[in-house]
Each structure stands twice: as structure tokens, then as C-alpha cells.
Amino acid sequence: MTATAFFGNALTAYGPALAVLLLYVALQAQLVLLLMTAAFFWLVSSLITSLIWYIITPMQDAAAHGLPATIFVGVTIQEGFRYAFFRLMKKADTGLTSISSRPTSRLNQPINAFVTGLGFGVMSGLISYISQLAESSGPAILPCASCPGTDVFFIGAITTSLFIFLHTAWNMIALDGWYRGSWLPFAFCAACHYAASYGTLLTPSSTVRNGCVISIAICAGLLVVCAALAARTVDARLR
Amino acid sequence: MTCTKSRRRSWWPPLWAALAFLASLAGTVSPLVSRSPTKQVAFVLSSVLLVAREQPVNAQSTYLESLMYQGSAVAACIRHLRYGGSVGCQAEPGTTGILYMLSEQSDVATFTATAPDAKYAIVMPYTIFNRANVQALRASGKTSGILLVKAATGFPTPDAWSPDSPTPNAQYGLYANQSEASWHAWNPAGNSLAFDSFDFPIFGITNGPSSLQSAVPVIEAAMANKKTGYSSYPLYAVQFDAFMYAADDAETCLRRGFCDPVGAISVWSSFTPYLNANPDTNKPIVLVSAKLDSTSFIHDWGFIPSGASLSPPVFAVGADPKTGLVAALAVAAALGQYLRAPNSAALAKDIIFTFFDAEAWGFAGSQRFVKDITTPQTCLEAQAPTSACPTSDATCSKPCHFDLDFQSVKIENIDSIVEFDTVGGINTVDPTMYMHVDQQSAANLALMDALKSGVVTPVVNGSVPQTMNIMAADASARLPPSSAMAFLQKRNIPAVVLSDYNTQFSNRFYNSEFDDSATWNATTVSNICALANATAQSIFKLASGNATVPATIVADCNFVQTLMDCFTRNLSCTFLAQFFPLLGQLGLSQLSADAGPFNFNLGVLSYVVSRIIQNVTSTDRGGACLSDTDCPTDYACLIFSTPQTGQCVKGFVRYHWAYGTGIEMNYGSSSFEVVDPTKATWTQSQYRDSSSTNTGVQLRIFQASSARYAGLQLGVGLAITLVAVGATIAIKVYSKRRFKTD
């Protein structure tokens, strides 16, 4: 029963990302490298967030306003690193195109944005959920306060899965905007990121009924919208 | 993806990774066999996940576990092994069960018939914990473990309950060679459950004096489950952790090093002039004896490890046997008051006090003492510690002994034995004390005659004075289980066992968890004091040959009251703090009298008894001291007025190992081995998880989901993964068709 929950959570959280990784990204070495680099950038953003969290002690007080503050700092720094990574990629753009399997393709930039976004997402998914996943192999569950009958780890698995692809979509939208010299798409992505992250605060809430459903619905709704916008960036290249 | 060759090659790494992942899920991948680095990484990753669960090393896991699991202070029925078999319980690693409440007999049938199919941890009172019910619960296939609740609301105390046999330790006693049918049933309440073998865990919980020792969380969780009819998940469940290494029997586990002999440390003492006597003289000895230990079905771990977050409850208090111990100490104190006086005359006979430990385990303490005093021994190697004698306290390491002074106690010099069994009159109507002897021999009759008395019990805290007769017990029952038997097996010595029962134990909770501080009161103290007073005077007459008893030989009822309090209700009492200052700072209430694994270390009770007896038998006192090292040889630093300063007190007190005589140290292999299957060979298994901060017995309460819920999780995981696989392939196929040029 506990192993069942573990594999169920593992597949829910990482199954879709793993499928894309194995069936698409892993087939091309330069994409793997891009993904790893993006993942590293996310990791550094997380490190800086945790340093700030460590230094500014009021953020550690989860009972007060520590949690919203931490989310604000975390999201801001992640988005900052998204831009930093874009600047790096832009510098390497010519090189990246030349080592691409199809150097003449119009889709190299969107594909690179997709893969690096996936890298961002996968690393954020691993860091934020792997401890919970490990705990879910134990006999106990942590009941989800806002949704009686469910447990925090399963809700976390769904959220993780959604966030991986949200990061992918945001990266495609934001990078497309920056390539065109527009900051508006990035601003939209950042706003979505704040919305999705603050939405997750509803999951452990003991006052909001069905908070976990609302949280997942926010993420899923944003994913539909953002995925459509991301698809449009690909479409626009081909016109 | 331009040519087929490179395309095929590019497929290999993900394929390998996927295969390795699937194989590691099935648990078939061995990194030693595998040469593929991808496989190894997959294996390492899955191992890391498993390790992360087993050992929460990072802060997040610790935090999550603190939210998910609540610890509960428990003790357990544990595995004991003897020559030829084992008894007690075992918990397989990761045994869990949903809490299920059984309150009365009818609930057992309800459970077996109606409980939904799952594994349950049964929460039940002792009143319905019997062999028939345990078998019914086991046969239902729905029981993973049992939680016995002592003394909590809704969990009544049985009228009589003893897990020992009706003829306790008869196979190790004086009548072992006689037919089993002839053994006298001293313990009619005995159900022998302690000698059953259970292949599942049985833990004990109770409301201890500290908030950390509470049965309430478990009971409340079980009640919450009951309210939902055990069907509305999540339900509260527990995990039993008490995996014990030892299997088969004592010989096997000792050879494999998975068990320790059950044992403790006996104390023996005499008045200071004994030190100066020539051990080769034939001076007769009067032996005054009592036992130190008790036991229970749920076994205590012993002293609480420092740093443990939960202190385990104490189940083996043994209040009734303490009455005998306190009586013997009171006799020593009464005699000491006279012998300490400068004008006191030397006694014609030596008086030796023996306090045997681990007596519940085949009379381990008395049998070993008698075996050692009747076996000529020379110290072949003095240097200690050694691997066979791992204690620096030993003055001889081969054979391993604290010292060889016991050789001066010659069995042929023992003139008479007076032993105190339970003498508090707990559960008896009148305070009559009975004298038990093996045979109605002239010597025994003479000894009984010397001890016979009729006294009025003193008033203690408002107790009613009664006439106490000390008289001969029913002759046909012969000797009850006692330390004297070990001596009588070697030589026919006049021996009397004093007790408050005639032909059956007055103690309805013999060697059980209910023999606790609640059983005794002021009348008990009055009885002990009256008997100690009369016996001290009789023993003076025996030892001195004088018919007149000095006025100073009188038992101190305050001393009796204080000792009973300290031993059963308040271990950190100010009286004991005089002898063991640390004890006063620990704030402990109860003291476990369970013998436990023999590890050459002094238990708390042996230590405090040795200090008390040193103080009351001493005839010489010296200057101030901070510890024993500040005092001359045979002086102990006692009577701490403040935690820092004590006084040097001269006395003669010795320790003696107390573990079954069927087990001896093999000095070649430095390990214990079974040498005599007919003697006590009790050993106790070691635990997997015991450490300096962990007793190895743990219970965690948590909420568990149903199997259906876990199945749903797996279904969702598989479904969305398959959807993602399909979508990825579909997009690839679509884009390949549409964007031929890109």
C-alpha cells in the first residue's frame, strides 16, 4: 500500500516530465546540455532565495507572514534568473543554432526555450517535492486540511507536475517576447507565476473549503492559457 | 536525425535508462553485476529514495515526520530465549496496524466477525487479555499487534492477573527433581502467558506520572477510529518498532551474539567487624535474605537513556516483593543501631545480608552466589577490563568477579537462613506472618521457635493496631519459591521463609505490571515494621546467644515508610538522594525492578541498596568527601548533605553477578555460552534499533489511507504519464509531417 502510494505520487509528479525527457530531450545531446544548464540556473536562484530566507529571520516565521514573503522573494528571484539565463542564451544563440540538428530550422529558438523551461521546471519539481515523495513511501499520510480525504503528498504531486509544465510554457512565452524586444509577455508570465504560487497556499489552509481543488484549478487553468500562448509563439515563427 | 545509424544510436541511452528504471522498480538490479553506468545511476537514485525514508537525514524530512508521526512512550513484551526454545514477542520490521478498540469480552467476537478486512493494532485492557482471546484475534488474520493498556480510564485493572506460572520457577527450585504434579500451586492467578511465544508485537502503554508517559494519544486515536466504524479513511494507525535479532534458542543466539544473559547484580553485606575476621574461622553465619527484582509481562527497558525524547513507562515496579526487601533493610538498621554503639558486645555468629537479584529468572542471583561460594576459585588474571570481563569494577577478570570475598562465606558455616518474602500484608485480612520451611526437622522447628512471636503492630499514619502472630505455615506446602532453595540444594541448613501468606500467594499480581505503588498503604508499613522489629530481636538472640535484647534494637517505622515510598512511588526522594545525589535531580518516580540484559553494569536498585546497607551496617564514620575516591578502602562516600559534600562511611558491602547458572563465560571466546541446560539459561534478545538515545522499542501513531486511495494515486500517476507519452509521440509525428523543412 505504501509502495503503491510512492509510485503513484512519483508517476503523477514526474511521469509526464520524464516522458518528454526520454522521448524527446534525451535524443539530442545539445538539448540535454541546455536543460541541465537551465536546471542549474534554477538551482542557483533557489540557493539565493534560501540565503535571503536565512538572513532575514522574520521570513522563517511561517505562522506570521513569512510564507507569503518567502514566495514573493522566491518567485522574483526565479524570474530574475530566467532573464539572466535568457541573456546567456542570447549570447550563445549563434553557436546553439550551429550545433543544432537542423541549423536552418525556424524552430530552434522556441525549441531551446521549451527545453530550458523544462529544465527550470524539472529542477523546481525535484527540489520542492522529492522530500515529500520520499516520505510518502512510509506508512503514514499527511491529511490535507482543506480537502478531507486527500493527502498533502498527492496534492503536491499534482501541483509539481503542473508546475513543471507551467515553467516550460512561461519560459517559451517570456523568451519569445524578449527575442522580439517586448517585456510584456514576461510580465504576464511573472504575474502567472505569482498567482500560481500564492494559489498553493490554499492547499494547507484550514479555513478555505476545497482549497486544494482551487489551488490545482488555478494551476491547471493557467497551464491551459499559458500552453496556448506558448503554442502561439511556435506558430508565429512559422508564419 | 538525419541518418538512420545515428538515430538508432541516439535511442539507446533513454532505452537503457527506462529499462534500468523498470528493473530497479522490480528490485532486480544489482549495481555489482551491472556494468552500465546508466543502470547504476538509476539504482543509486532509487536507493537514495529508500534511504531517505529509512534515515531522515535532512531537515525537511525531520520536519515532515514530526507532522506525520507522533511518538508514544511504550514498553514491550520482548523475546527471551532459554536452552531449547524461546518465549515472548517479536515485531517484524515495519509492522503497522489500524487502531481498533476492544473494551470487553463481547468486542472480541464483534471484531473477528465484523471488522473490515485490514491489519489492526488491537487496543485492549488486561481484563480480556487471555490465551483464548489472543488466539481468536490471531486466527482472524486481521491482527498485526496488541497494545495493552494499564490503568487508564475505561481500562479496568483485573481482580487478579499474573503472567507467571502457577508454580513459579519450580523447575529451578528445590523440588525440581520431583514430579511436576507434586509442585505446589503458590500462584493460582498465574496464567503462564509470559512463557507463550507470540509471532507479533505486544506493547504496553500506561499513564505514567510524566506527561511524556501517556496512553491518552493512542486511546483517543482508537476512539476516533471506532466512531467512524473503522471504515472512513484516513484512520489512525500505529507502527510497532521492536525488531529483535535473536532466534531459536539461548545456545544459538549466544553463539551468534544476538542476545545477552538475563541478569543483574546482587548485593551482600555484613557488619564492619566481619572485615577483620579471619575468613578461615568456623564462625557460624546467620543469613538474612530478600530479593531485589520483580518482573512483568511487558518488560521495561530499564534506566532511561539520556537524550531520549520519550521516557518509557515502568511496568515492573514489584511493590509486594519490596516489602520483604524493606523488612530486611529495617532488620539490618535495627541491629546496626546496637552494634554501632561503643559498648556493644561482639556477636557469637556473623550476620550476613544477601539481596539477590534476577530471582524471577530461575533464581539467578541466589543460584550463582551459592555456585560461586561452593566452587573453589583462584584469580588467574586480575587485570580488568578484558573482553571477557568488560568492567573496570572487577578486581579479578578471570574468573570475572567484583572480588573474591564471597569465598569467606562457607556454606558449611551457615547456621541458619531467614528470608523475607512478601511481608506487607497486602491483600490479607489479618496481619499474620507465616514461617515456611522445607522439612519439619528438629533444626527447622527450633529456628521457627526462635522466630515465633506475637506482637501488636505500631500505629503508622493512622493505621489501626492489630495483633500480628508470627507462626508456622501449613507444613504440606513446604517452601515457596525463594532464594533459600539454592542453599538447601547444596546442604540441609535450617531455613525459614517469612511471608504474609500461608499456602497461596497473597499477591494476586505476582510478577505482573499491577504489582505497583497503588497496592500498599499505611497498614503495610505498620506490618513490615512490626515484623522487622520482632525478627531483628529474634536474630539478635540467635546471633548473640543472649536471651535479653538491648533496647536499641528496634525497627524504625519511618525508615520503612521512607523506603517503601522511595522504591515504589518517588525514586528521586530526598532520602535516596543522600546516597545517590544524581537521583534527586532526575525527578524520577518509579523504579523498574526488571532484571533486563546482563551487561556487568550496576542497576539503580542494586546501587542504592548497597549504599543504604553500607550506611546502616557501618560502625565507623570518617571525614567529609566528594566521592568514594576521597575515602579509604572499604569506605563509601555517603550521606550527602548537599549534592556536593558527603561523609566517608566504613562498611562491608559486596556485589555479585546474578545471571543464570546454566550460562557461563567462555574465557577463550570471550562470550557467554550455555553450560548446563538444567539450570536457568534465560537470555534476552538484542534490538535492532537500540542506541544511546533509543530504547529500540518505539510506537508511532499516524494517519493511514486506504488501499483504494493508494490505488487511485497509482492510477492517476500511470494515466497522466501515459497521456504525456502519447502526447509527446503525437506532437513529434505531427510536427515531423507538418514542418518537413524545419
JSON list of C-alpha atoms in Angstrom, two decimals, chain A residues 85-169:
[
{"chain": "A", "resi": 85, "resn": "PHE", "atom": "CA", "xyz": [19.54, 32.81, -18.46]},
{"chain": "A", "resi": 86, "resn": "PHE", "atom": "CA", "xyz": [17.95, 34.44, -21.49]},
{"chain": "A", "resi": 87, "resn": "ARG", "atom": "CA", "xyz": [20.88, 36.88, -21.72]},
{"chain": "A", "resi": 88, "resn": "LEU", "atom": "CA", "xyz": [23.30, 34.00, -21.60]},
{"chain": "A", "resi": 89, "resn": "MET", "atom": "CA", "xyz": [21.39, 32.08, -24.24]},
{"chain": "A", "resi": 90, "resn": "LYS", "atom": "CA", "xyz": [21.21, 35.09, -26.49]},
{"chain": "A", "resi": 91, "resn": "LYS", "atom": "CA", "xyz": [24.99, 35.42, -26.36]},
{"chain": "A", "resi": 92, "resn": "ALA", "atom": "CA", "xyz": [25.30, 31.78, -27.35]},
{"chain": "A", "resi": 93, "resn": "ASP", "atom": "CA", "xyz": [22.49, 31.90, -29.88]},
{"chain": "A", "resi": 94, "resn": "THR", "atom": "CA", "xyz": [24.64, 31.62, -32.97]},
{"chain": "A", "resi": 95, "resn": "GLY", "atom": "CA", "xyz": [26.57, 28.74, -31.52]},
{"chain": "A", "resi": 96, "resn": "LEU", "atom": "CA", "xyz": [23.44, 26.99, -30.36]},
{"chain": "A", "resi": 97, "resn": "THR", "atom": "CA", "xyz": [21.91, 27.27, -33.79]},
{"chain": "A", "resi": 98, "resn": "SER", "atom": "CA", "xyz": [25.00, 25.94, -35.47]},
{"chain": "A", "resi": 99, "resn": "ILE", "atom": "CA", "xyz": [25.22, 22.83, -33.28]},
{"chain": "A", "resi": 100, "resn": "SER", "atom": "CA", "xyz": [21.50, 22.21, -33.61]},
{"chain": "A", "resi": 101, "resn": "SER", "atom": "CA", "xyz": [20.50, 19.10, -35.53]},
{"chain": "A", "resi": 102, "resn": "ARG", "atom": "CA", "xyz": [18.77, 21.39, -38.03]},
{"chain": "A", "resi": 103, "resn": "PRO", "atom": "CA", "xyz": [20.69, 24.66, -38.11]},
{"chain": "A", "resi": 104, "resn": "THR", "atom": "CA", "xyz": [18.34, 26.16, -40.64]},
{"chain": "A", "resi": 105, "resn": "SER", "atom": "CA", "xyz": [15.16, 25.49, -38.70]},
{"chain": "A", "resi": 106, "resn": "ARG", "atom": "CA", "xyz": [12.96, 28.43, -37.71]},
{"chain": "A", "resi": 107, "resn": "LEU", "atom": "CA", "xyz": [12.01, 26.49, -34.61]},
{"chain": "A", "resi": 108, "resn": "ASN", "atom": "CA", "xyz": [15.42, 26.39, -32.91]},
{"chain": "A", "resi": 109, "resn": "GLN", "atom": "CA", "xyz": [14.65, 29.30, -30.60]},
{"chain": "A", "resi": 110, "resn": "PRO", "atom": "CA", "xyz": [11.24, 28.00, -29.46]},
{"chain": "A", "resi": 111, "resn": "ILE", "atom": "CA", "xyz": [12.66, 24.51, -29.02]},
{"chain": "A", "resi": 112, "resn": "ASN", "atom": "CA", "xyz": [15.53, 25.83, -26.93]},
{"chain": "A", "resi": 113, "resn": "ALA", "atom": "CA", "xyz": [13.08, 27.88, -24.90]},
{"chain": "A", "resi": 114, "resn": "PHE", "atom": "CA", "xyz": [10.93, 24.78, -24.37]},
{"chain": "A", "resi": 115, "resn": "VAL", "atom": "CA", "xyz": [13.85, 22.64, -23.25]},
{"chain": "A", "resi": 116, "resn": "THR", "atom": "CA", "xyz": [15.34, 25.24, -20.92]},
{"chain": "A", "resi": 117, "resn": "GLY", "atom": "CA", "xyz": [11.89, 25.90, -19.48]},
{"chain": "A", "resi": 118, "resn": "LEU", "atom": "CA", "xyz": [11.58, 22.19, -18.87]},
{"chain": "A", "resi": 119, "resn": "GLY", "atom": "CA", "xyz": [14.96, 22.31, -17.14]},
{"chain": "A", "resi": 120, "resn": "PHE", "atom": "CA", "xyz": [13.71, 25.10, -14.89]},
{"chain": "A", "resi": 121, "resn": "GLY", "atom": "CA", "xyz": [10.55, 23.14, -14.16]},
{"chain": "A", "resi": 122, "resn": "VAL", "atom": "CA", "xyz": [12.20, 19.79, -13.56]},
{"chain": "A", "resi": 123, "resn": "MET", "atom": "CA", "xyz": [14.68, 21.22, -11.08]},
{"chain": "A", "resi": 124, "resn": "SER", "atom": "CA", "xyz": [11.99, 23.16, -9.26]},
{"chain": "A", "resi": 125, "resn": "GLY", "atom": "CA", "xyz": [9.86, 20.00, -9.18]},
{"chain": "A", "resi": 126, "resn": "LEU", "atom": "CA", "xyz": [12.72, 17.90, -7.82]},
{"chain": "A", "resi": 127, "resn": "ILE", "atom": "CA", "xyz": [13.74, 20.39, -5.15]},
{"chain": "A", "resi": 128, "resn": "SER", "atom": "CA", "xyz": [10.28, 21.17, -3.91]},
{"chain": "A", "resi": 129, "resn": "TYR", "atom": "CA", "xyz": [8.81, 17.68, -3.92]},
{"chain": "A", "resi": 130, "resn": "ILE", "atom": "CA", "xyz": [11.48, 14.99, -3.57]},
{"chain": "A", "resi": 131, "resn": "SER", "atom": "CA", "xyz": [11.44, 15.03, 0.26]},
{"chain": "A", "resi": 132, "resn": "GLN", "atom": "CA", "xyz": [7.69, 14.67, 0.29]},
{"chain": "A", "resi": 133, "resn": "LEU", "atom": "CA", "xyz": [7.91, 11.87, -2.24]},
{"chain": "A", "resi": 134, "resn": "ALA", "atom": "CA", "xyz": [10.43, 10.04, -0.07]},
{"chain": "A", "resi": 135, "resn": "GLU", "atom": "CA", "xyz": [8.15, 10.45, 2.95]},
{"chain": "A", "resi": 136, "resn": "SER", "atom": "CA", "xyz": [5.17, 9.15, 1.01]},
{"chain": "A", "resi": 137, "resn": "SER", "atom": "CA", "xyz": [6.82, 5.73, 0.91]},
{"chain": "A", "resi": 138, "resn": "GLY", "atom": "CA", "xyz": [6.21, 5.50, 4.69]},
{"chain": "A", "resi": 139, "resn": "PRO", "atom": "CA", "xyz": [3.01, 4.10, 6.16]},
{"chain": "A", "resi": 140, "resn": "ALA", "atom": "CA", "xyz": [1.62, 7.49, 7.15]},
{"chain": "A", "resi": 141, "resn": "ILE", "atom": "CA", "xyz": [-0.19, 10.12, 5.18]},
{"chain": "A", "resi": 142, "resn": "LEU", "atom": "CA", "xyz": [-0.32, 13.82, 5.94]},
{"chain": "A", "resi": 143, "resn": "PRO", "atom": "CA", "xyz": [-4.02, 14.68, 5.65]},
{"chain": "A", "resi": 144, "resn": "CYS", "atom": "CA", "xyz": [-4.75, 17.73, 3.51]},
{"chain": "A", "resi": 145, "resn": "ALA", "atom": "CA", "xyz": [-6.52, 20.20, 5.79]},
{"chain": "A", "resi": 146, "resn": "SER", "atom": "CA", "xyz": [-8.52, 21.91, 3.07]},
{"chain": "A", "resi": 147, "resn": "CYS", "atom": "CA", "xyz": [-9.68, 18.71, 1.37]},
{"chain": "A", "resi": 148, "resn": "PRO", "atom": "CA", "xyz": [-10.56, 15.96, 3.87]},
{"chain": "A", "resi": 149, "resn": "GLY", "atom": "CA", "xyz": [-9.95, 12.51, 2.46]},
{"chain": "A", "resi": 150, "resn": "THR", "atom": "CA", "xyz": [-6.91, 13.53, 0.44]},
{"chain": "A", "resi": 151, "resn": "ASP", "atom": "CA", "xyz": [-3.31, 13.80, 1.48]},
{"chain": "A", "resi": 152, "resn": "VAL", "atom": "CA", "xyz": [-0.77, 16.56, 1.08]},
{"chain": "A", "resi": 153, "resn": "PHE", "atom": "CA", "xyz": [1.70, 14.43, -0.85]},
{"chain": "A", "resi": 154, "resn": "PHE", "atom": "CA", "xyz": [-0.74, 13.50, -3.61]},
{"chain": "A", "resi": 155, "resn": "ILE", "atom": "CA", "xyz": [-1.93, 17.11, -3.98]},
{"chain": "A", "resi": 156, "resn": "GLY", "atom": "CA", "xyz": [1.76, 18.04, -4.00]},
{"chain": "A", "resi": 157, "resn": "ALA", "atom": "CA", "xyz": [2.43, 15.54, -6.78]},
{"chain": "A", "resi": 158, "resn": "ILE", "atom": "CA", "xyz": [-0.28, 17.04, -9.00]},
{"chain": "A", "resi": 159, "resn": "THR", "atom": "CA", "xyz": [0.93, 20.57, -8.25]},
{"chain": "A", "resi": 160, "resn": "THR", "atom": "CA", "xyz": [4.53, 19.55, -9.02]},
{"chain": "A", "resi": 161, "resn": "SER", "atom": "CA", "xyz": [3.50, 18.03, -12.33]},
{"chain": "A", "resi": 162, "resn": "LEU", "atom": "CA", "xyz": [1.61, 21.15, -13.29]},
{"chain": "A", "resi": 163, "resn": "PHE", "atom": "CA", "xyz": [4.43, 23.48, -12.21]},
{"chain": "A", "resi": 164, "resn": "ILE", "atom": "CA", "xyz": [6.99, 21.68, -14.35]},
{"chain": "A", "resi": 165, "resn": "PHE", "atom": "CA", "xyz": [4.95, 22.42, -17.45]},
{"chain": "A", "resi": 166, "resn": "LEU", "atom": "CA", "xyz": [3.96, 25.89, -16.27]},
{"chain": "A", "resi": 167, "resn": "HIS", "atom": "CA", "xyz": [7.67, 26.74, -16.10]},
{"chain": "A", "resi": 168, "resn": "THR", "atom": "CA", "xyz": [8.08, 25.32, -19.61]},
{"chain": "A", "resi": 169, "resn": "ALA", "atom": "CA", "xyz": [5.28, 27.44, -21.00]}
]
